[in-house]
Amino acid sequence: PRSTLFPYTTLFRSISRTEELRQAIGKNPVETPEGMIQVTMSLGVAVGAKPAELEGLLRLADAALYEAKNKGRNQVATITQG
């Protein structure tokens, strides 16, 4: 798993950027020995209103990722921290 940080970014912009990434990946099939395959992504976005430890935000983003997978995959899910 990889993490991308958007410091000083609004929730709306974070979701927008993450959705752009998901769509870009989905538009580019990958060639394999068995032929072309479509790639999909589930992503989690965590936003903290208060200064938070990086580890805490990564745990929240991971929880959002699993929420996206459980809801059917190939989507972006968010969790916000008060």
PDB file of C-alpha atoms in Angstrom:
ATOM      1  CA  PRO A   1       0.000   0.000   0.000  1.00  0.00           C
ATOM      2  CA  ARG A   2       1.082   3.538  -0.740  1.00  0.00           C
ATOM      3  CA  SER A   3       0.120   6.782   0.905  1.00  0.00           C
ATOM      4  CA  THR A   4      -0.256  10.187  -0.661  1.00  0.00           C
ATOM      5  CA  LEU A   5      -0.517  13.309   1.424  1.00  0.00           C
ATOM      6  CA  PHE A   6      -2.342  16.489   0.463  1.00  0.00           C
ATOM      7  CA  PRO A   7      -1.346  18.882   3.260  1.00  0.00           C
ATOM      8  CA  TYR A   8      -3.436  22.007   3.794  1.00  0.00           C
ATOM      9  CA  THR A   9      -6.092  20.709   1.409  1.00  0.00           C
ATOM     10  CA  THR A  10      -9.847  20.778   1.863  1.00  0.00           C
ATOM     11  CA  LEU A  11     -11.861  17.575   2.086  1.00  0.00           C
ATOM     12  CA  PHE A  12     -13.498  18.377  -1.256  1.00  0.00           C
ATOM     13  CA  ARG A  13     -10.139  18.851  -2.993  1.00  0.00           C
ATOM     14  CA  SER A  14      -8.657  15.714  -1.433  1.00  0.00           C
ATOM     15  CA  ILE A  15     -11.595  13.635  -2.637  1.00  0.00           C
ATOM     16  CA  SER A  16     -11.454  15.272  -6.057  1.00  0.00           C
ATOM     17  CA  ARG A  17      -7.737  14.552  -6.506  1.00  0.00           C
ATOM     18  CA  THR A  18      -8.157  10.972  -5.321  1.00  0.00           C
ATOM     19  CA  GLU A  19     -11.106  10.416  -7.663  1.00  0.00           C
ATOM     20  CA  GLU A  20      -9.051  11.822 -10.560  1.00  0.00           C
ATOM     21  CA  LEU A  21      -6.333   9.282  -9.776  1.00  0.00           C
ATOM     22  CA  ARG A  22      -8.838   6.408  -9.617  1.00  0.00           C
ATOM     23  CA  GLN A  23     -10.354   7.372 -12.967  1.00  0.00           C
ATOM     24  CA  ALA A  24      -6.963   7.840 -14.660  1.00  0.00           C
ATOM     25  CA  ILE A  25      -5.851   4.367 -13.580  1.00  0.00           C
ATOM     26  CA  GLY A  26      -9.121   2.889 -14.858  1.00  0.00           C
ATOM     27  CA  LYS A  27      -8.709   4.461 -18.308  1.00  0.00           C
ATOM     28  CA  ASN A  28      -5.440   2.671 -19.000  1.00  0.00           C
ATOM     29  CA  PRO A  29      -5.737  -1.086 -19.469  1.00  0.00           C
ATOM     30  CA  VAL A  30      -2.603  -3.093 -18.728  1.00  0.00           C
ATOM     31  CA  GLU A  31      -1.151  -5.644 -21.121  1.00  0.00           C
ATOM     32  CA  THR A  32      -0.460  -9.063 -19.619  1.00  0.00           C
ATOM     33  CA  PRO A  33       0.595 -12.379 -21.197  1.00  0.00           C
ATOM     34  CA  GLU A  34      -3.099 -13.356 -21.158  1.00  0.00           C
ATOM     35  CA  GLY A  35      -4.180 -10.106 -22.838  1.00  0.00           C
ATOM     36  CA  MET A  36      -5.317  -6.675 -21.769  1.00  0.00           C
ATOM     37  CA  ILE A  37      -6.874  -6.263 -18.326  1.00  0.00           C
ATOM     38  CA  GLN A  38      -8.799  -3.399 -16.803  1.00  0.00           C
ATOM     39  CA  VAL A  39      -7.351  -2.079 -13.547  1.00  0.00           C
ATOM     40  CA  THR A  40      -9.566  -0.711 -10.794  1.00  0.00           C
ATOM     41  CA  MET A  41      -8.710   0.937  -7.484  1.00  0.00           C
ATOM     42  CA  SER A  42     -10.288   1.399  -4.118  1.00  0.00           C
ATOM     43  CA  LEU A  43      -8.911   4.350  -2.172  1.00  0.00           C
ATOM     44  CA  GLY A  44      -9.349   5.771   1.298  1.00  0.00           C
ATOM     45  CA  VAL A  45      -9.175   9.441   2.231  1.00  0.00           C
ATOM     46  CA  ALA A  46      -8.700  10.610   5.823  1.00  0.00           C
ATOM     47  CA  VAL A  47      -8.952  14.242   6.812  1.00  0.00           C
ATOM     48  CA  GLY A  48      -8.065  15.683  10.184  1.00  0.00           C
ATOM     49  CA  ALA A  49      -9.266  19.092  11.329  1.00  0.00           C
ATOM     50  CA  LYS A  50      -6.817  19.197  14.213  1.00  0.00           C
ATOM     51  CA  PRO A  51      -3.085  18.668  13.982  1.00  0.00           C
ATOM     52  CA  ALA A  52      -2.773  14.916  14.202  1.00  0.00           C
ATOM     53  CA  GLU A  53      -0.072  12.336  14.203  1.00  0.00           C
ATOM     54  CA  LEU A  54       0.656  10.887  10.800  1.00  0.00           C
ATOM     55  CA  GLU A  55       0.143   7.347  12.094  1.00  0.00           C
ATOM     56  CA  GLY A  56      -3.387   8.194  13.215  1.00  0.00           C
ATOM     57  CA  LEU A  57      -4.337   9.644   9.836  1.00  0.00           C
ATOM     58  CA  LEU A  58      -2.832   6.644   8.050  1.00  0.00           C
ATOM     59  CA  ARG A  59      -4.925   4.306  10.219  1.00  0.00           C
ATOM     60  CA  LEU A  60      -8.036   6.302   9.324  1.00  0.00           C
ATOM     61  CA  ALA A  61      -7.146   6.247   5.612  1.00  0.00           C
ATOM     62  CA  ASP A  62      -6.634   2.487   5.842  1.00  0.00           C
ATOM     63  CA  ALA A  63     -10.066   2.093   7.457  1.00  0.00           C
ATOM     64  CA  ALA A  64     -11.578   4.195   4.646  1.00  0.00           C
ATOM     65  CA  LEU A  65      -9.838   1.990   2.079  1.00  0.00           C
ATOM     66  CA  TYR A  66     -11.427  -1.135   3.538  1.00  0.00           C
ATOM     67  CA  GLU A  67     -14.785   0.632   3.617  1.00  0.00           C
ATOM     68  CA  ALA A  68     -14.430   1.323  -0.129  1.00  0.00           C
ATOM     69  CA  LYS A  69     -13.568  -2.317  -0.779  1.00  0.00           C
ATOM     70  CA  ASN A  70     -16.484  -3.557   1.306  1.00  0.00           C
ATOM     71  CA  LYS A  71     -18.919  -1.271  -0.550  1.00  0.00           C
ATOM     72  CA  GLY A  72     -18.084  -2.857  -3.890  1.00  0.00           C
ATOM     73  CA  ARG A  73     -14.581  -1.702  -4.779  1.00  0.00           C
ATOM     74  CA  ASN A  74     -13.381   0.746  -7.430  1.00  0.00           C
ATOM     75  CA  GLN A  75     -14.399   3.804  -5.424  1.00  0.00           C
ATOM     76  CA  VAL A  76     -13.191   6.419  -2.968  1.00  0.00           C
ATOM     77  CA  ALA A  77     -14.327   6.366   0.663  1.00  0.00           C
ATOM     78  CA  THR A  78     -13.642   9.043   3.278  1.00  0.00           C
ATOM     79  CA  ILE A  79     -13.293   9.333   7.022  1.00  0.00           C
ATOM     80  CA  THR A  80     -12.985  12.660   8.773  1.00  0.00           C
ATOM     81  CA  GLN A  81     -11.435  13.251  12.165  1.00  0.00           C
ATOM     82  CA  GLY A  82     -13.020  15.932  14.329  1.00  0.00           C
TER      83      GLY A  82
END
